[in-house]
Short mmCIF file of C-alpha atoms in Angstrom, two decimals:
data_model
loop_
_atom_site.label_atom_id
_atom_site.label_comp_id
_atom_site.label_asym_id
_atom_site.label_seq_id
_atom_site.Cartn_x
_atom_site.Cartn_y
_atom_site.Cartn_z
CA MET H 183 0.00 -0.66 0.11
CA PHE H 184 2.23 2.47 1.21
CA GLU H 185 5.95 2.79 -1.22
CA GLU H 186 8.69 1.18 1.19
CA LYS H 187 11.60 3.84 1.91
CA SER H 188 15.28 2.39 2.41
CA GLU H 189 16.78 5.32 3.22
CA LEU H 190 17.69 5.88 7.30
CA THR H 191 16.27 8.69 8.93
CA THR H 192 17.14 10.16 12.28
CA VAL H 193 14.44 12.82 14.32
CA GLN H 194 15.65 16.90 14.83
CA GLY H 195 13.10 19.09 16.61
CA GLY H 196 10.20 16.21 16.64
CA ILE H 197 10.27 15.75 12.69
CA PRO H 198 11.99 12.62 11.12
CA GLN H 199 14.51 13.68 8.44
CA GLU H 200 16.39 11.65 5.85
CA ILE H 201 19.93 11.30 6.85
CA GLU H 202 20.80 13.51 3.44
CA GLU H 203 18.33 16.25 4.89
CA ASN H 204 20.21 16.42 8.23
CA PRO H 205 22.27 19.56 8.22
CA ASN H 206 24.55 17.84 10.96
CA HIS H 207 25.07 14.91 8.95
CA GLN H 208 26.11 17.35 6.68
CA LEU H 209 28.60 18.95 8.71
CA LEU H 210 29.99 15.20 9.49
CA LEU H 211 30.44 14.60 6.06
CA SER H 212 31.81 17.60 5.63
CA CYS H 213 34.35 17.08 7.99
CA GLU H 214 35.14 13.70 6.49
CA GLY H 215 36.33 15.12 3.04
CA ASN H 216 39.28 16.78 5.16
CA ILE H 217 41.01 13.46 6.48
CA ARG H 218 44.12 11.91 4.69
CA GLU H 219 43.22 8.97 2.99
CA GLU H 220 45.66 6.47 4.90
CA CYS H 221 43.43 7.79 7.88
CA GLN H 222 40.52 6.55 5.89
CA GLY H 223 39.11 3.39 7.32
CA THR H 224 36.95 1.49 10.17
CA TYR H 225 37.38 4.31 13.07
CA ILE H 226 35.82 7.08 10.69
CA SER H 227 32.84 4.44 8.62
CA LYS H 228 31.67 3.12 12.00
CA ALA H 229 31.79 6.72 13.28
CA ARG H 230 29.54 7.69 11.07
CA THR H 231 27.20 5.43 11.66
CA LEU H 232 27.12 6.10 15.20
CA PHE H 233 26.67 9.43 14.44
CA THR H 234 23.76 9.55 12.34
CA ILE H 235 21.56 7.05 14.69
CA GLY H 236 22.13 9.45 17.67
CA PHE H 237 24.99 8.05 19.46
CA TYR H 238 27.29 11.28 19.47
CA ASP H 239 29.08 9.95 22.47
CA HIS H 240 30.50 6.89 20.73
CA ALA H 241 30.66 8.89 17.49
CA VAL H 242 32.97 10.84 19.21
CA LEU H 243 34.87 8.19 20.71
CA GLU H 244 35.84 6.51 17.31
CA TYR H 245 37.16 10.02 16.20
CA TRP H 246 39.28 11.01 19.33
CA ASN H 247 40.59 7.00 19.34
CA ARG H 248 41.74 7.59 15.69
CA ALA H 249 43.29 11.10 16.50
CA ILE H 250 45.52 9.78 18.70
CA THR H 251 46.08 6.52 16.82
CA ASP H 252 47.99 8.84 14.46
CA LEU H 253 49.34 10.60 16.76
CA LYS H 254 51.48 7.76 17.89
CA ASP H 255 51.92 7.43 14.49
CA LYS H 256 53.43 10.53 13.83
CA LEU H 257 55.76 9.60 17.14
CA THR H 258 57.19 6.66 15.66
CA ILE H 259 57.65 8.10 12.27
CA TYR H 260 59.66 11.01 13.96
CA GLY H 261 61.41 8.63 15.89
CA LEU H 262 60.83 6.90 19.25
CA GLU H 263 64.45 8.18 20.47
CA HIS H 264 63.37 11.82 20.81
CA PHE H 265 60.72 11.32 22.68
CA PRO H 266 60.78 13.76 25.26
CA SER H 267 62.83 13.12 28.82
CA GLU H 268 60.79 15.59 30.89
CA LEU H 269 58.30 13.08 30.27
CA ASN H 270 60.00 10.62 32.31
CA LEU H 271 58.92 7.98 29.85
CA LYS H 272 61.30 5.58 28.90
CA ILE H 273 59.93 4.85 25.02
CA LYS H 274 62.01 2.37 23.02
CA THR H 275 59.17 0.46 21.05
CA ARG H 276 55.65 1.29 18.95
CA GLU H 277 54.31 -1.13 21.94
CA ASP H 278 55.99 1.25 24.70
CA ILE H 279 53.93 4.25 23.16
CA SER H 280 50.73 2.54 22.87
CA ASN H 281 50.92 1.65 26.31
CA ILE H 282 51.17 5.85 27.42
CA LYS H 283 48.38 8.07 28.25
CA ASP H 284 46.43 10.24 25.76
CA SER H 285 47.62 13.16 27.72
CA GLN H 286 51.19 11.92 27.52
CA VAL H 287 50.85 11.63 23.79
CA ILE H 288 49.87 14.92 22.81
CA GLU H 289 52.64 16.68 25.30
CA GLY H 290 55.32 14.51 23.79
CA CYS H 291 53.74 16.13 20.18
CA TYR H 292 53.76 18.83 21.61
CA LEU H 293 57.60 19.48 23.37
CA LEU H 294 58.83 17.38 19.78
CA GLY H 295 57.34 20.36 17.84
CA ILE H 296 54.64 17.88 15.72
CA ILE H 297 51.67 19.48 16.40
CA ASP H 298 51.57 23.52 17.13
CA ASP H 299 50.39 25.45 20.19
CA GLU H 300 47.22 26.19 18.38
CA ALA H 301 46.73 22.50 18.59
CA TYR H 302 47.93 21.90 21.45
CA THR H 303 45.51 23.53 23.34
CA PHE H 304 42.15 22.44 21.46
CA LEU H 305 43.88 18.50 21.92
CA LYS H 306 43.69 19.76 25.79
CA HIS H 307 40.23 20.84 25.42
CA CYS H 308 38.66 17.54 23.50
CA LEU H 309 40.60 15.26 26.20
CA ALA H 310 38.43 17.42 28.69
CA VAL H 311 35.30 16.82 27.11
CA ARG H 312 36.03 13.10 25.66
CA ASN H 313 36.46 12.53 29.85
CA ASN H 314 33.93 13.47 31.24
CA PHE H 315 30.72 13.78 28.32
CA THR H 316 31.30 10.71 26.82
CA ALA H 317 30.92 7.19 26.88
CA ALA H 318 34.90 6.81 27.98
CA HIS H 319 33.82 7.48 31.90
CA ASP H 320 30.32 7.88 33.47
CA THR H 321 28.33 10.77 32.88
CA GLU H 322 25.07 12.42 33.68
CA SER H 323 25.78 15.36 31.16
CA PRO H 324 25.65 13.32 27.76
CA ILE H 325 27.50 15.82 24.30
CA ASP H 326 25.01 16.77 22.30
CA PRO H 327 25.78 16.70 18.66
CA LEU H 328 26.92 20.18 17.78
CA GLU H 329 29.77 19.85 20.54
CA ALA H 330 30.18 15.93 19.29
CA LEU H 331 30.47 17.87 15.42
CA ASN H 332 33.09 20.76 17.47
CA LEU H 333 35.10 17.59 18.84
CA ILE H 334 35.66 15.54 15.74
CA LYS H 335 36.08 19.33 13.25
CA ASN H 336 39.06 19.70 15.88
CA CYS H 337 40.51 16.23 15.34
CA VAL H 338 40.40 16.41 11.53
CA LYS H 339 41.86 19.99 11.52
CA TYR H 340 44.59 19.56 14.15
CA VAL H 341 45.48 15.36 13.72
CA LEU H 342 43.98 13.84 10.49
CA GLN H 343 44.20 16.12 8.35
CA ARG H 344 47.94 17.18 9.04
CA ASP H 345 50.86 15.64 7.14
CA VAL H 346 53.10 13.31 9.13
CA PRO H 347 56.18 14.56 10.39
CA SER H 348 59.72 14.28 8.56
CA PRO H 349 61.69 11.88 10.27
CA ALA H 350 63.75 13.60 12.84
CA MET H 351 67.72 14.03 11.78
CA THR H 352 70.41 12.21 14.05
CA ILE H 353 72.59 15.23 15.38
CA ASN H 354 75.59 12.97 15.20
CA ASP H 355 75.22 11.55 11.33
CA LEU H 356 74.78 15.20 10.72
CA LEU H 357 77.64 16.97 12.20
CA GLN H 358 79.54 14.51 10.04
CA TYR H 359 77.83 15.29 6.86
CA ILE H 360 78.93 19.04 7.67
CA GLN H 361 82.15 17.66 7.88
CA SER H 362 82.30 15.41 5.26
CA GLU H 363 83.70 16.81 0.95
CA ASN H 364 80.11 15.65 0.26
CA PHE H 365 78.56 18.30 2.02
CA ASP H 366 76.31 20.93 0.32
CA VAL H 367 73.98 24.03 2.25
CA ASP H 368 71.64 24.14 0.23
CA HIS H 369 70.78 20.97 0.85
CA PHE H 370 71.45 20.78 4.71
CA LYS H 371 68.99 24.26 4.60
CA GLU H 372 66.47 21.30 3.24
CA VAL H 373 67.38 18.73 5.97
CA ILE H 374 66.24 20.88 8.84
CA LYS H 375 63.80 22.97 7.45
CA ASP H 376 61.26 20.88 8.83
CA GLN H 377 62.60 19.96 12.13
CA SER H 378 61.27 20.46 15.45
CA PRO H 379 62.11 23.74 17.69
CA LYS H 380 63.72 20.61 20.11
CA ILE H 381 65.85 19.00 17.77
CA ILE H 382 67.43 22.01 16.55
CA GLU H 383 67.64 23.66 19.73
CA SER H 384 69.52 20.78 20.80
CA PHE H 385 71.14 20.92 17.60
CA LEU H 386 72.61 24.66 17.86
CA ARG H 387 73.99 23.49 21.72
CA ARG H 388 75.66 20.94 19.89
CA ILE H 389 77.28 22.77 17.28
CA PHE H 390 78.20 25.79 19.23
CA SER H 391 80.24 23.27 21.45
CA GLU H 392 82.11 21.75 18.20
CA TYR H 393 82.97 25.69 17.24
CA ILE H 394 84.41 26.34 20.16
CA ASP H 395 86.44 23.85 20.66
CA PRO H 396 90.11 24.07 20.07
CA GLN H 397 90.93 20.91 18.64
CA THR H 398 87.99 21.56 15.94
CA THR H 399 89.74 21.81 12.52
CA LYS H 400 89.79 25.42 10.33
CA ASP H 401 87.57 23.54 8.08
CA TYR H 402 85.39 21.95 10.00
CA ARG H 403 84.40 25.46 11.62
CA ASP H 404 84.37 27.34 8.17
CA ASN H 405 81.73 24.44 7.13
CA LEU H 406 79.53 25.45 10.33
CA LYS H 407 80.32 29.15 9.78
CA LEU H 408 78.04 28.65 6.67
CA ILE H 409 75.19 27.00 8.62
CA ILE H 410 75.48 28.64 12.86
CA LYS H 411 73.11 31.93 11.14
CA GLU H 412 70.21 29.47 9.63
CA VAL H 413 70.39 27.13 12.32
CA TRP H 414 70.20 30.50 15.27
CA ASP H 415 67.10 32.19 13.17
CA LYS H 416 65.03 29.03 14.20
CA VAL H 417 65.53 28.79 18.02
CA GLY H 418 63.57 31.09 20.35
CA GLU H 419 65.01 34.01 23.02
CA GLU H 420 65.77 31.72 26.09
CA VAL H 421 68.49 29.29 23.77
CA LYS H 422 70.29 32.61 22.20
CA SER H 423 70.35 34.20 25.90
CA ASP H 424 71.93 30.82 26.93
CA MET H 425 74.84 31.32 24.54
CA GLY H 426 75.48 34.69 25.83
CA GLN H 427 75.61 33.17 29.29
CA ARG H 428 77.84 30.72 27.95
CA LEU H 429 80.49 32.85 26.86
CA MET H 430 80.35 34.93 30.15
CA GLN H 431 81.14 31.55 31.91
CA LEU H 432 83.89 30.80 29.38
CA LYS H 433 85.23 34.12 30.52
CA LEU H 434 84.86 33.14 34.59
CA GLU H 435 86.58 30.31 33.90
CA ASP H 436 89.59 31.94 31.40
CA GLU H 437 88.90 29.79 28.45
CA VAL H 438 91.20 31.65 26.70
CA ASP H 439 90.58 30.01 23.41
CA LYS H 440 86.86 28.84 23.96
CA SER H 441 86.21 32.22 24.81
CA LEU H 442 87.40 33.62 21.87
CA TYR H 443 85.69 30.91 19.60
CA ALA H 444 82.64 31.35 21.72
CA MET H 445 82.57 35.47 20.56
CA ASP H 446 83.82 34.99 17.30
CA PHE H 447 80.09 32.43 17.11
CA ILE H 448 78.59 34.95 18.71
CA LEU H 449 79.19 37.51 16.09
CA GLN H 450 78.72 34.91 13.34
CA VAL H 451 75.00 35.25 14.29
CA LYS H 452 74.84 38.73 15.12
CA GLY H 453 74.00 38.07 18.93
CA MET H 454 76.02 40.23 21.22
CA LYS H 455 73.02 41.70 22.38
CA TYR H 456 72.28 38.31 24.66
CA ILE H 457 75.40 38.12 25.95
CA PRO H 458 75.11 39.26 29.99
CA LYS H 459 75.44 43.47 30.04
CA THR H 460 78.55 42.92 32.10
CA VAL H 461 80.69 41.25 30.05
CA ARG H 462 79.26 43.49 27.16
CA LYS H 463 79.97 46.21 28.43
CA HIS H 464 83.70 46.06 29.05
CA ILE H 465 84.05 44.26 25.23
CA PHE H 466 83.17 47.74 24.13
CA ILE H 467 84.77 49.46 25.95
CA LYS H 468 88.27 47.21 25.26
CA LYS H 469 87.18 47.99 21.70
CA SER H 470 86.52 51.57 21.68
CA ARG H 471 89.88 51.90 23.25
CA GLU H 472 91.85 49.71 20.97
CA PHE H 473 90.15 51.60 18.00
CA LEU H 474 90.77 55.35 19.30
CA HIS H 475 94.73 54.00 20.25
CA ALA H 476 94.72 53.00 16.36
CA HIS H 477 93.11 56.13 15.68
CA SER H 478 96.57 57.98 17.47
CA GLY H 479 98.85 56.01 16.16
CA PHE H 480 101.18 55.50 13.49
CA ASN H 481 99.69 54.56 10.05
CA ASN H 482 96.29 55.56 11.50
CA PHE H 483 94.90 55.86 7.93
CA TYR H 484 95.38 52.26 7.14
CA THR H 485 95.36 50.61 10.83
CA GLU H 486 91.58 52.38 11.56
CA VAL H 487 90.02 50.10 9.17
CA SER H 488 90.31 46.88 11.32
CA HIS H 489 89.15 48.41 14.36
CA ALA H 490 86.56 50.30 12.89
CA LYS H 491 84.93 47.01 10.96
CA GLU H 492 85.34 45.13 14.37
CA LEU H 493 83.63 47.94 16.60
CA GLU H 494 80.49 48.14 14.23
CA GLU H 495 80.61 44.03 13.82
CA LEU H 496 79.09 44.01 17.99
CA GLY H 497 76.34 45.68 16.78
CA PHE H 498 74.39 48.55 18.16
CA ASN H 499 73.26 47.17 21.09
CA ILE H 500 75.83 49.10 23.65
CA PRO H 501 75.67 48.66 27.12
CA ASP H 502 75.57 52.76 28.96
CA GLU H 503 78.67 52.28 30.96
CA ALA H 504 80.77 51.85 27.21
CA MET H 505 78.63 55.27 25.93
CA LYS H 506 81.24 57.17 26.36
CA ALA H 507 84.41 55.37 25.47
CA TYR H 508 82.45 54.34 22.27
CA VAL H 509 81.25 57.97 20.86
CA LYS H 510 84.35 59.35 21.53
CA ALA H 511 86.60 57.36 19.32
CA ILE H 512 83.92 56.81 16.33
CA THR H 513 83.57 60.54 16.61
CA PHE H 514 87.86 61.19 16.36
CA SER H 515 87.75 58.86 13.68
CA TYR H 516 85.30 60.57 11.91
CA THR H 517 86.93 63.57 12.30
CA GLY H 518 89.62 62.92 11.44
CA ASN H 519 93.00 64.67 11.71
CA SER H 520 95.30 67.22 9.81
CA TRP H 521 96.26 64.80 7.19
CA GLY H 522 92.77 63.96 6.63
CA ILE H 523 90.24 60.92 7.64
CA SER H 524 90.71 57.28 7.00
CA ASP H 525 88.90 56.13 3.56
CA GLY H 526 88.76 52.74 5.14
CA ALA H 527 86.78 53.27 8.31
CA GLU H 528 84.84 56.10 7.10
CA PRO H 529 81.67 53.52 6.04
CA TYR H 530 81.83 51.80 9.32
CA ASN H 531 81.94 54.97 11.07
CA GLN H 532 79.26 56.40 9.18
CA SER H 533 77.17 53.42 10.19
CA MET H 534 77.93 53.42 14.03
CA ILE H 535 76.51 57.37 13.91
CA GLU H 536 73.49 56.72 12.28
CA ASN H 537 73.17 53.78 14.55
CA LEU H 538 73.45 55.91 17.95
CA PRO H 539 70.99 55.10 20.39
CA THR H 540 69.50 58.67 22.42
CA LYS H 541 72.79 58.63 25.06
CA GLY H 542 74.86 58.32 22.69
CA LYS H 543 73.69 61.68 20.33
CA LYS H 544 73.73 62.98 24.14
CA CYS H 545 77.32 62.38 24.37
CA TYR H 546 77.93 65.01 21.25
#
């Protein structure tokens, strides 16, 4: 008597609707369309079925479990040997990582840079929702379809649609490559561009130690000079400040050779401002006095050039205590003597005068 319909229906606002017409179902399908192909499969199809018949909490769990599995896969691909030691977990194999908490998976991915700040924040929120408002635990407030869709959307946006990371580089292997005859700067840049901040920070600390080692060969140090600025620019302020502190410590320990190489490293990366002011002021005063002495000495038009260059290369973060000596040196050289000025020193002097801070200009 009546035509039989095979389509599933849902109830929304007390009104039966075909699945294809249900806006929540359409939003779910839209999310699915952004999932990487290798992440499609049993979890996702099961979640779709559960969602369409109204078991939103169970659908959310399927999506969450797929997202956590994907994060574990990404940790494995990145290299379990790099798993953050801060979490105090012994992770050697894929089985080890299968047994840790979801919160630790998220934390590990964040510390390694596999997920960014935004993803970390939203995934932590998703975990709280999963723990308190889904079938994972007893709850008196079941999740509604909109909240379920929001969690599913975040699982897709921050995990399931994002590509797997490049395997983390092995620092020892990379250092050997830098020392080899096959070393190529452009290839090096390609290798490190997708590495996590954690790995880059560790690598910078290591090449700093290699650079300041008096036993390091000239060829090796020259190769390091080609790449240290590239690495330096990828790390945060805290790590850069640590390098400045290392230089101060070397000077306090009277490690003459190491402190000289450390100073050269800082100059190569234009990092003078990260040297503590107590040390930086003495560096500026010493270089300024040497410059002024060269100006007053024999053949000054020639000898001033290297001193002007060295002083200008220190940058323009001049401590107040060194300002007077600094301004005096560049002013005397810039104005010259009765025989004229040093043409070679003039562009460096011009640069230093143009970049004088307000306190320096008041010295005139």
